[in-house]
PDB file of C-alpha atoms and ligand atoms in Angstrom:
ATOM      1  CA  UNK C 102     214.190  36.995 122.390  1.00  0.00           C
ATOM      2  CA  UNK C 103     213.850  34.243 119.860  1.00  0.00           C
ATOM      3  CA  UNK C 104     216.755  31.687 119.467  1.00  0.00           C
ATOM      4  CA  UNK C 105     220.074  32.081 118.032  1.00  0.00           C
ATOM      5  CA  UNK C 106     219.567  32.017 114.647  1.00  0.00           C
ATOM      6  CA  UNK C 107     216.305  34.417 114.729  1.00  0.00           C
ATOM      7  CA  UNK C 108     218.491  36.676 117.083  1.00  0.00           C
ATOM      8  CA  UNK C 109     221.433  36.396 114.025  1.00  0.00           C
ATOM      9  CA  UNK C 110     219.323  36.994 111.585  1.00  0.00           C
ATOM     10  CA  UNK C 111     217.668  40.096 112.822  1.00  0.00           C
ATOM     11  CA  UNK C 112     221.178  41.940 113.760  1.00  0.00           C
ATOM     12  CA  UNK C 113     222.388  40.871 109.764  1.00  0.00           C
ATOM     13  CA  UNK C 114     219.357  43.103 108.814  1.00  0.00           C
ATOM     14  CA  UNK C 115     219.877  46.052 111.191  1.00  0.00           C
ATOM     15  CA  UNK C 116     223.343  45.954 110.328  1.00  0.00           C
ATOM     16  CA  UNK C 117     222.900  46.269 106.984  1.00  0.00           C
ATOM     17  CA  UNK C 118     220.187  48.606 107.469  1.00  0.00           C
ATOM     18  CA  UNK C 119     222.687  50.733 109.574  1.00  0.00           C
ATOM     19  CA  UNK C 120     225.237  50.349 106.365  1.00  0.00           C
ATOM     20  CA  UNK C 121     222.834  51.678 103.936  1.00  0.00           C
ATOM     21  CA  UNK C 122     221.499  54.429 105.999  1.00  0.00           C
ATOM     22  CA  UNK C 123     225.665  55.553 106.840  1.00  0.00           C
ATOM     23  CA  UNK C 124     226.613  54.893 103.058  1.00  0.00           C
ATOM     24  CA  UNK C 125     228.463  52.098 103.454  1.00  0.00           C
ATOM     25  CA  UNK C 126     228.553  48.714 101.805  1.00  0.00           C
ATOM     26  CA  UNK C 127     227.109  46.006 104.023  1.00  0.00           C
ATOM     27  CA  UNK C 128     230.352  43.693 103.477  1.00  0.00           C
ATOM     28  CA  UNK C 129     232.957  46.516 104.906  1.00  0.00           C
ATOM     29  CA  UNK C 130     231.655  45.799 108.508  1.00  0.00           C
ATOM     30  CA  UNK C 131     232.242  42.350 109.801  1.00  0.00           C
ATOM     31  CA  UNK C 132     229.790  41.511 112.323  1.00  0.00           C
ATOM     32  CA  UNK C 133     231.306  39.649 115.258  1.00  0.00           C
ATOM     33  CA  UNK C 134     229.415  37.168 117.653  1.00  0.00           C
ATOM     34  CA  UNK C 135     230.705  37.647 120.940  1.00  0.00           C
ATOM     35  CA  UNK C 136     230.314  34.212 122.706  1.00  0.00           C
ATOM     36  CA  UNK C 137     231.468  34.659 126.107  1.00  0.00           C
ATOM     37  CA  UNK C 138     229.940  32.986 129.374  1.00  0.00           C
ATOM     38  CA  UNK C 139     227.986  31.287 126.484  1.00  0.00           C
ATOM     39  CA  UNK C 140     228.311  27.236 126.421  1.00  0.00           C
ATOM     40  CA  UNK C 141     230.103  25.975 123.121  1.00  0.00           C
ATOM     41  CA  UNK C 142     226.443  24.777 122.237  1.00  0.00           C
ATOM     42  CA  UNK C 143     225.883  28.549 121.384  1.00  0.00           C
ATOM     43  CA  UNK C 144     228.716  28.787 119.105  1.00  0.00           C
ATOM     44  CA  UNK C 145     227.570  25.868 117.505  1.00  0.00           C
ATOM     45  CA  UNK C 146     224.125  27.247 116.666  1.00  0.00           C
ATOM     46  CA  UNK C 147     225.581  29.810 115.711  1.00  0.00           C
ATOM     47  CA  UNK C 148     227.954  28.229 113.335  1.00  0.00           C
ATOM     48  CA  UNK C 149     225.101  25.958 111.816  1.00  0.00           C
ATOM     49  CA  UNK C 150     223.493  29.593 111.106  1.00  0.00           C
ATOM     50  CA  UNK C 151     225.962  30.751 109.022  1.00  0.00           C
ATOM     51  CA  UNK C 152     228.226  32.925 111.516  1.00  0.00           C
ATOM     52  CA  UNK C 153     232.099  32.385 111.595  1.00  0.00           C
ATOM     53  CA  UNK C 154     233.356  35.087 113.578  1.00  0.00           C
ATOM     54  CA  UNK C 155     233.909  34.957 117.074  1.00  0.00           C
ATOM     55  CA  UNK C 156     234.607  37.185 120.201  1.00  0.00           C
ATOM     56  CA  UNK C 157     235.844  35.611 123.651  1.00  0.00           C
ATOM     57  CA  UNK C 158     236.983  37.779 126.593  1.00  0.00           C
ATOM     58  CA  UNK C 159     239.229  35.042 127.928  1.00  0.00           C
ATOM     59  CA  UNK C 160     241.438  32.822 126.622  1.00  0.00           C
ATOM     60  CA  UNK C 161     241.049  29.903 129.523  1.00  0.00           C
ATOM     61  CA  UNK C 162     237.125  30.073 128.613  1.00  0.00           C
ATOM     62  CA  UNK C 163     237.555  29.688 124.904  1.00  0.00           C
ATOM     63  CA  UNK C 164     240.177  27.185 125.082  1.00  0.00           C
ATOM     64  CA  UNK C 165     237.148  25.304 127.584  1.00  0.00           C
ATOM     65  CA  UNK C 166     234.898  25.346 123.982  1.00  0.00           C
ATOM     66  CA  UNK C 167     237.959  24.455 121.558  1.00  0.00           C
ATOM     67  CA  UNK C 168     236.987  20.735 122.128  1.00  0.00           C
ATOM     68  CA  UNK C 169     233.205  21.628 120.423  1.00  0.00           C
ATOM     69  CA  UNK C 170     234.908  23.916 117.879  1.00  0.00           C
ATOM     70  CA  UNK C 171     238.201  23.174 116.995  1.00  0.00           C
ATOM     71  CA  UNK C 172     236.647  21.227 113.983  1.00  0.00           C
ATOM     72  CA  UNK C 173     234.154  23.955 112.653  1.00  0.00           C
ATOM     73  CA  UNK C 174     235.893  25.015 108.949  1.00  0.00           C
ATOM     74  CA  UNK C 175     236.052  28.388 108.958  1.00  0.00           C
ATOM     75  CA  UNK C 176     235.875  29.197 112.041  1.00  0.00           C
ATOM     76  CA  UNK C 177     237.608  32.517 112.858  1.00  0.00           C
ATOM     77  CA  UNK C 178     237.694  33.068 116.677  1.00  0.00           C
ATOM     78  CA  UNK C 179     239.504  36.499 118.355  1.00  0.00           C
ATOM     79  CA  UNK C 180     240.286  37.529 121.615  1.00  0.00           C
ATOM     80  CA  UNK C 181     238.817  40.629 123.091  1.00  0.00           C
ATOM     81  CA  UNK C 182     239.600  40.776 126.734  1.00  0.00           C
ATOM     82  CA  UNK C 183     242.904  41.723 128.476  1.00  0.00           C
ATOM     83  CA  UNK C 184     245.908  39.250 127.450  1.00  0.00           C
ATOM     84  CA  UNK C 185     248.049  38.394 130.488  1.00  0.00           C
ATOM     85  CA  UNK C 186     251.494  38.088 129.874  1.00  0.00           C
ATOM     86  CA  UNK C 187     251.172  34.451 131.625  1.00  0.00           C
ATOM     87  CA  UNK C 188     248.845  33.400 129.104  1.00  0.00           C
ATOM     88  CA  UNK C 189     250.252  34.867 125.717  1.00  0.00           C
ATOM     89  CA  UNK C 190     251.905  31.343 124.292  1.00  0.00           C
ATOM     90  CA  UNK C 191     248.256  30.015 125.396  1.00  0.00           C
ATOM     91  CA  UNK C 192     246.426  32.857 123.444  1.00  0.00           C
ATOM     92  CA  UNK C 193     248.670  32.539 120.061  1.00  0.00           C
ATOM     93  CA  UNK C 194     247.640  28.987 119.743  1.00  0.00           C
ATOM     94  CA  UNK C 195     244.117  29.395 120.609  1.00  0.00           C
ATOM     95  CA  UNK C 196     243.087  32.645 119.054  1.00  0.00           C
ATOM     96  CA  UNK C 197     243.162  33.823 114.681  1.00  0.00           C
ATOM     97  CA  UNK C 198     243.774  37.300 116.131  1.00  0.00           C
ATOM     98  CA  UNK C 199     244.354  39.363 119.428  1.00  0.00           C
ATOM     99  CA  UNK C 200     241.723  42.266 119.612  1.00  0.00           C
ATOM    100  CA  UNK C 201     242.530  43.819 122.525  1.00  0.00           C
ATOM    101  CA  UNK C 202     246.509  44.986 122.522  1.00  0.00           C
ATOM    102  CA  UNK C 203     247.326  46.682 124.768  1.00  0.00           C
ATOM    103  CA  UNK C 204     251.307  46.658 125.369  1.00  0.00           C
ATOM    104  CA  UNK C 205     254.392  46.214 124.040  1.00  0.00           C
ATOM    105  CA  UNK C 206     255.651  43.513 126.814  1.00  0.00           C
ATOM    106  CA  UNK C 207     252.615  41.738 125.774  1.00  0.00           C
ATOM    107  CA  UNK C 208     253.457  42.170 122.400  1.00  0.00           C
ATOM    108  CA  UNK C 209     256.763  41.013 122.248  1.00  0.00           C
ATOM    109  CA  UNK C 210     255.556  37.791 124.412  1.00  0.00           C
ATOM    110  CA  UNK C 211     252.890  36.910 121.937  1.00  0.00           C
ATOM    111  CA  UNK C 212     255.385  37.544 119.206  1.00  0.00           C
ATOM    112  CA  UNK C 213     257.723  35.032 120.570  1.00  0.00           C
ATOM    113  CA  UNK C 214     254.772  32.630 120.867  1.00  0.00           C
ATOM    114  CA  UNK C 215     253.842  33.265 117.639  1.00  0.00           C
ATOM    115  CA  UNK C 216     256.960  32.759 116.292  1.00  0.00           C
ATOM    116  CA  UNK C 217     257.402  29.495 117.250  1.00  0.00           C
ATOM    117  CA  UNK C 218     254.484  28.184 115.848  1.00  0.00           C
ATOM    118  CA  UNK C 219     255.416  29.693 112.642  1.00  0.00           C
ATOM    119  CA  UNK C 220     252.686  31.903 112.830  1.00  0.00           C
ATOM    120  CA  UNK C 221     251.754  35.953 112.091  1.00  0.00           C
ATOM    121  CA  UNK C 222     248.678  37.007 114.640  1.00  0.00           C
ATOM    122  CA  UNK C 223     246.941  40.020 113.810  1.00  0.00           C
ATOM    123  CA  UNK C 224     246.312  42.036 116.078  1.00  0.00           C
ATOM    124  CA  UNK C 225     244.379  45.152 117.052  1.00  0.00           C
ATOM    125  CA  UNK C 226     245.404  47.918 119.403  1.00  0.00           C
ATOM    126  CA  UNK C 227     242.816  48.690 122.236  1.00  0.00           C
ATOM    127  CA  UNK C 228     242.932  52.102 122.819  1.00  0.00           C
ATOM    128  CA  UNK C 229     241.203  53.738 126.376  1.00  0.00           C
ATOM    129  CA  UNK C 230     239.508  56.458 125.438  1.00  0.00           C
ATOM    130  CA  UNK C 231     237.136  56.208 128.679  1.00  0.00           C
ATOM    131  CA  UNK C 232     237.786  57.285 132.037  1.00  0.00           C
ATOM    132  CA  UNK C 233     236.319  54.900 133.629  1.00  0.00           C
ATOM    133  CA  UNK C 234     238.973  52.575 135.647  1.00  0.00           C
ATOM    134  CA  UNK C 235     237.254  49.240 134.803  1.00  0.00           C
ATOM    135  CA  UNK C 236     237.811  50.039 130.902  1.00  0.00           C
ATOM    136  CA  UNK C 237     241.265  48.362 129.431  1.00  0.00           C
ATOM    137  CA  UNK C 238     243.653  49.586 126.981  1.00  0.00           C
ATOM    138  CA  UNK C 239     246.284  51.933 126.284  1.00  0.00           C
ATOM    139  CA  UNK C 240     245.909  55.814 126.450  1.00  0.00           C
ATOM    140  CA  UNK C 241     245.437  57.860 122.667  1.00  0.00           C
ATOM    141  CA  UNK C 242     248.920  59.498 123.816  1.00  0.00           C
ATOM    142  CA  UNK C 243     250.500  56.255 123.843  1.00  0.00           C
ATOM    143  CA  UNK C 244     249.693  54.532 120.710  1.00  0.00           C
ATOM    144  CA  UNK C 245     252.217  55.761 118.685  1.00  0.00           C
ATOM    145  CA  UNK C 246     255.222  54.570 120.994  1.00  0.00           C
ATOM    146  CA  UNK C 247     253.396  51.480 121.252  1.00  0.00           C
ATOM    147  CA  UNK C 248     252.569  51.016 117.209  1.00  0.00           C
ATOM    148  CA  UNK C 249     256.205  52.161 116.800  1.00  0.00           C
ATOM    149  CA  UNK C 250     257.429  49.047 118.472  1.00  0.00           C
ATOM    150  CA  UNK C 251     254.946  46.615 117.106  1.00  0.00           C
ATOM    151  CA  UNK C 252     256.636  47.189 113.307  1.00  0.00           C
ATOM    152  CA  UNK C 253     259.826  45.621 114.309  1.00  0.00           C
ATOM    153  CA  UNK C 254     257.742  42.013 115.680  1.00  0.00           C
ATOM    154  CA  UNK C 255     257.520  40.012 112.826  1.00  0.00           C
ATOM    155  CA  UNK C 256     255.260  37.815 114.249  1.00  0.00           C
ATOM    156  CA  UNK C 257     252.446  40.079 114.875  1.00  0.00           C
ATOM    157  CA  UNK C 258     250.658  42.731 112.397  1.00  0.00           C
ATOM    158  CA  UNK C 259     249.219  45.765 113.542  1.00  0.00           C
ATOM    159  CA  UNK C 260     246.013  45.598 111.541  1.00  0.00           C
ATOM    160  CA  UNK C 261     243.452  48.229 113.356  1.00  0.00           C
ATOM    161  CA  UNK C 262     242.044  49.903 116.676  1.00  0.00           C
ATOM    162  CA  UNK C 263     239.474  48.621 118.754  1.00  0.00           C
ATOM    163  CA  UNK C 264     237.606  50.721 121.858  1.00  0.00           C
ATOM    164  CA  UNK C 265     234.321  50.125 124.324  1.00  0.00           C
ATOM    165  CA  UNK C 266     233.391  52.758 125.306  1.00  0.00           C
ATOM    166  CA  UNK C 267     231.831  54.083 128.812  1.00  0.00           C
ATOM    167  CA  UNK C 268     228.457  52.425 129.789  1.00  0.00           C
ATOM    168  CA  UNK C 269     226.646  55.247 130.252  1.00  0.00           C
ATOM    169  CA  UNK C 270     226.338  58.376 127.887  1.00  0.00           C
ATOM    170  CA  UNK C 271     226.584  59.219 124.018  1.00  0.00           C
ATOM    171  CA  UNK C 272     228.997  56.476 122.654  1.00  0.00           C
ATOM    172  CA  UNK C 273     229.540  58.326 119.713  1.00  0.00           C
ATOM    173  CA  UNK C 274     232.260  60.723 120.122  1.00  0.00           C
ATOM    174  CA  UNK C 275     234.130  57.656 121.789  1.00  0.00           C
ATOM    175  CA  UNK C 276     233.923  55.702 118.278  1.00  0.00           C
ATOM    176  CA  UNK C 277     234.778  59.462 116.531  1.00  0.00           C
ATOM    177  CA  UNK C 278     237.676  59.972 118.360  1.00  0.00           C
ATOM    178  CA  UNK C 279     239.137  55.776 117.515  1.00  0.00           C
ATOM    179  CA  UNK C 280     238.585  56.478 114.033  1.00  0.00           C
ATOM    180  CA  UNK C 281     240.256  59.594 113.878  1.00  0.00           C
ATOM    181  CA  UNK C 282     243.477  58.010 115.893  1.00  0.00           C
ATOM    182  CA  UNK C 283     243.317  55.522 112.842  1.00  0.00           C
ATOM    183  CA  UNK C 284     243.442  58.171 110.441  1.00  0.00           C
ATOM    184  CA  UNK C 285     246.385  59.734 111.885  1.00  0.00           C
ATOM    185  CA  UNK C 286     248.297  56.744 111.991  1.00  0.00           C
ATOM    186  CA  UNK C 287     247.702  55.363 109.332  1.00  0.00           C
ATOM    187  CA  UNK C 288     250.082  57.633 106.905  1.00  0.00           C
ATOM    188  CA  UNK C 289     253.041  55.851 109.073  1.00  0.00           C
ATOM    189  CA  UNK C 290     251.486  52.444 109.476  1.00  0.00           C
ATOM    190  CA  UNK C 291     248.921  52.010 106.030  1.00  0.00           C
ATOM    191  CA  UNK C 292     248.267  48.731 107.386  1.00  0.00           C
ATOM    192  CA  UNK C 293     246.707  49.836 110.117  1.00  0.00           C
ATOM    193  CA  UNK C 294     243.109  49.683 108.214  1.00  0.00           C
ATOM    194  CA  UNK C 295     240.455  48.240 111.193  1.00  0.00           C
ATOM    195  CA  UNK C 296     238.094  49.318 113.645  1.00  0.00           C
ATOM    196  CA  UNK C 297     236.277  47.651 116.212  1.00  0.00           C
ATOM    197  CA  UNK C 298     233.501  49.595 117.782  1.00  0.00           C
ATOM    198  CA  UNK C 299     230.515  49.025 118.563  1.00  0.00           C
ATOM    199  CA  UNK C 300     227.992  46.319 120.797  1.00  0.00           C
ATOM    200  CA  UNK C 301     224.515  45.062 120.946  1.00  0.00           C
ATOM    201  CA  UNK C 302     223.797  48.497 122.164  1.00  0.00           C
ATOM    202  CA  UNK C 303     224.994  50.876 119.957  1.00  0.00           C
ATOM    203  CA  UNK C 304     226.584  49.277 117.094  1.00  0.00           C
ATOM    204  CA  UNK C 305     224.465  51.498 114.436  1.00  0.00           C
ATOM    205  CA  UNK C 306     226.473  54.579 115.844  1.00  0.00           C
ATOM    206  CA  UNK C 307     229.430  52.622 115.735  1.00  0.00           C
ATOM    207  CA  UNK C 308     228.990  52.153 111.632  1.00  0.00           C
ATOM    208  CA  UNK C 309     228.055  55.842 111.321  1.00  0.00           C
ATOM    209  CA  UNK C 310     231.514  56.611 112.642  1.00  0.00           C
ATOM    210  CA  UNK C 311     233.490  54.188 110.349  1.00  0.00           C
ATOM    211  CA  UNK C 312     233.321  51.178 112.348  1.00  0.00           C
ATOM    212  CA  UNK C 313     234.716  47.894 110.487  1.00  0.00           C
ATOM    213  CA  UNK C 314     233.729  45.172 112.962  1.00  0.00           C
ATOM    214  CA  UNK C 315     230.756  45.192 115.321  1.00  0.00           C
ATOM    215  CA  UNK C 316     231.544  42.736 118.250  1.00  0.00           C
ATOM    216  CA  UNK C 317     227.320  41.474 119.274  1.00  0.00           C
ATOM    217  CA  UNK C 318     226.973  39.629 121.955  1.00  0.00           C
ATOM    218  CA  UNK C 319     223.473  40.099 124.105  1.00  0.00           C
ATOM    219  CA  UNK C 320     221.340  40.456 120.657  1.00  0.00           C
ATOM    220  CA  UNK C 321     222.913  37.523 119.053  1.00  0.00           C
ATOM    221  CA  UNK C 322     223.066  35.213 122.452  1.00  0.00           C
ATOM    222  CA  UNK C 323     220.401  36.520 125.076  1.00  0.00           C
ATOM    223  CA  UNK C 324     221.860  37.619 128.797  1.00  0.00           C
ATOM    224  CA  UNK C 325     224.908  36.356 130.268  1.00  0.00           C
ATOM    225  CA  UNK C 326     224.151  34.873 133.484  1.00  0.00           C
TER     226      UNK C 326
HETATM  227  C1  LIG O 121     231.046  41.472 126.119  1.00  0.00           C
HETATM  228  C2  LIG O 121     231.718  42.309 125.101  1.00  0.00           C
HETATM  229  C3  LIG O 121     231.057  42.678 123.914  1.00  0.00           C
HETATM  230  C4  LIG O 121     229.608  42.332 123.622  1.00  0.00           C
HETATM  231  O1  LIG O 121     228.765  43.137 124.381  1.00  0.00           O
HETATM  232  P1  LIG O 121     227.158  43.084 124.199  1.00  0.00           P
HETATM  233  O2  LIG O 121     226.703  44.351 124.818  1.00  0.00           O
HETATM  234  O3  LIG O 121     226.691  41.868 124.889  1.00  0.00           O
HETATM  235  O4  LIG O 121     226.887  43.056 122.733  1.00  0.00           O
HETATM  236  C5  LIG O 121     231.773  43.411 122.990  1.00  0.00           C
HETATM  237  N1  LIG O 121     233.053  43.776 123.200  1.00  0.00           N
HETATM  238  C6  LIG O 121     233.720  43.441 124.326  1.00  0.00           C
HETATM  239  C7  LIG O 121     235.130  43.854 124.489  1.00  0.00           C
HETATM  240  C8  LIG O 121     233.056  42.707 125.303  1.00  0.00           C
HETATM  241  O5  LIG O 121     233.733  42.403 126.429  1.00  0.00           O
END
C-alpha cells in the first residue's frame, strides 16, 4: 500500500469511477475515512490531503486524538460504533453526528446532552439487517417505533440509515434492503434522506444500491493492528 494520501487518492478515483458507472454524480456520496485504532498522526495526513470526514468506532478513542484535531477547520468527525448510554453527554460533545443509533433510551440521553450544549446532533439510525450476533443495531421491524420517537427530541435529527453488513457473502442485497427501508420511511419522515453503506471492501456495490456515504477505512489507512 502506498501512504495515506496515495491510498486517498486512489479510493477518490474508484469512487467516482463507481459513481459514473451507477449514474450518479460523484458529489452525492460522501466518502468517509474511518480512522479507528489509527494514531491522530493518520488523521492528520489525512487532513493535510484534503479529507474532512471522519469515522471513529469509539468515543473514548476519538476523544484520545481530539488534542491533535480539535484545531483542524473543517473537520467533521462521526461516530460509528455502539453509543453507551454512560457515554452519551461524552459523545454529543465530541462527535458532529451519531452514525450508529440504535435506541430510543439512547436517544433521549444524547438529546438531553445535546440540549444542554445548545446543540442539534444528527444522527443516523443503524439498522441490523444481519444475523450475525456480533453486528449492532436495531431490527427493520423496529425502526418505525424507534423513528416515531426520535421526531419529538428536538435535539437530535433523524437524517438517514446506516448498515454493515455480514462479513462473508454478497453484500448487496444487505445495502438493497437499507435503501428500500429509507424509501418507505421517508413519506413520514422526508428528512430522513442518508445512507451509509458500504467499506473498503465493497463500497462500489454500496453506490450501485444508492449509498450516500462510504465509511473507508483499510484502503485509506492500511491494517489495523
Ligand atoms: C471499521 C469500520 C469501517 C471501515 O471498515 P474497512 O473495511 O476498514 O473499510 C466502516 N464502518 C464501520 C461501522 C466500521 O466499524
Amino acid at each position: 500500500m502506498g501512504s495515506i494520501a496515495e491510498n486517498l487518492k486512489r479510493v477518490r478515483e474508484e469512487l467516482a469511477e463507481a459513481c459514473t458507472r451507477a449514474g450518479r454524480k460523484p458529489e452525492d456520496v460522501a466518502l468517509m475515512a474511518v480512522s479507528k485504532m489509527h494514531p491522530a498522526g493518520a488523521i492528520l495526513e489525512a487532513y493535510e490531503a484534503g479529507q474532512r470526514l471522519f469515522g471513529e468506532n469509539r468515543v473514548q478513542e476519538a476523544q484520545s486524538k481530539l488534542p491533535a484535531t480539535a484545531g483542524l477547520a473543517g473537520l467533521e468527525l462521526h461516530l460509528i460504533g455502539p453509543l453507551q448510554n454512560n457515554k452519551t453527554a461524552k459523545a454529543a460533545e465530541v462527535f458532529h453526528a451519531v452514525d450508529s443509533l440504535d435506541e430510543l433510551k439512547t436517544a433521549r440521553r444524547l438529546n438531553d446532552a445535546a440540549a444542554s450544549l445548545g446543540k442539534t446532533i444528527p444522527v443516523l439510525i443503524e439498522v441490523k439487517l444481519s444475523p450475525e450476533d456480533t453486528k449492532h443495531g436495531i431490527a427493520a421491524s423496529g425502526l418505525t417505533e424507534l423513528l416515531d420517537g426520535i421526531a419529538s427530541l428536538e435535539h437530535i435529527l433523524a437524517a438517514g440509515l446506516m448498515t454493515v453488513p455480514p462479513l462473508e457473502g454478497d453484500p448487496r442485497p444487505y445495502f438493497a434492503e437499507l435503501r428500500r427501508l429509507r424509501d418507505l420511511h421517508a413519506a413520514a419522515y422526508p428528512r430522513l434522506t442518508q445512507l451509509s453503506m458500504g467499506m473498503s471492501g465493497d463500497f462500489q456495490v454500496a453506490v450501485e444500491e444508492g449509498s450516500t456515504c462510504v465509511r473507508v477505512g483499510t484502503a485509506i489507512f492500511g491494517k489495523r493492528i
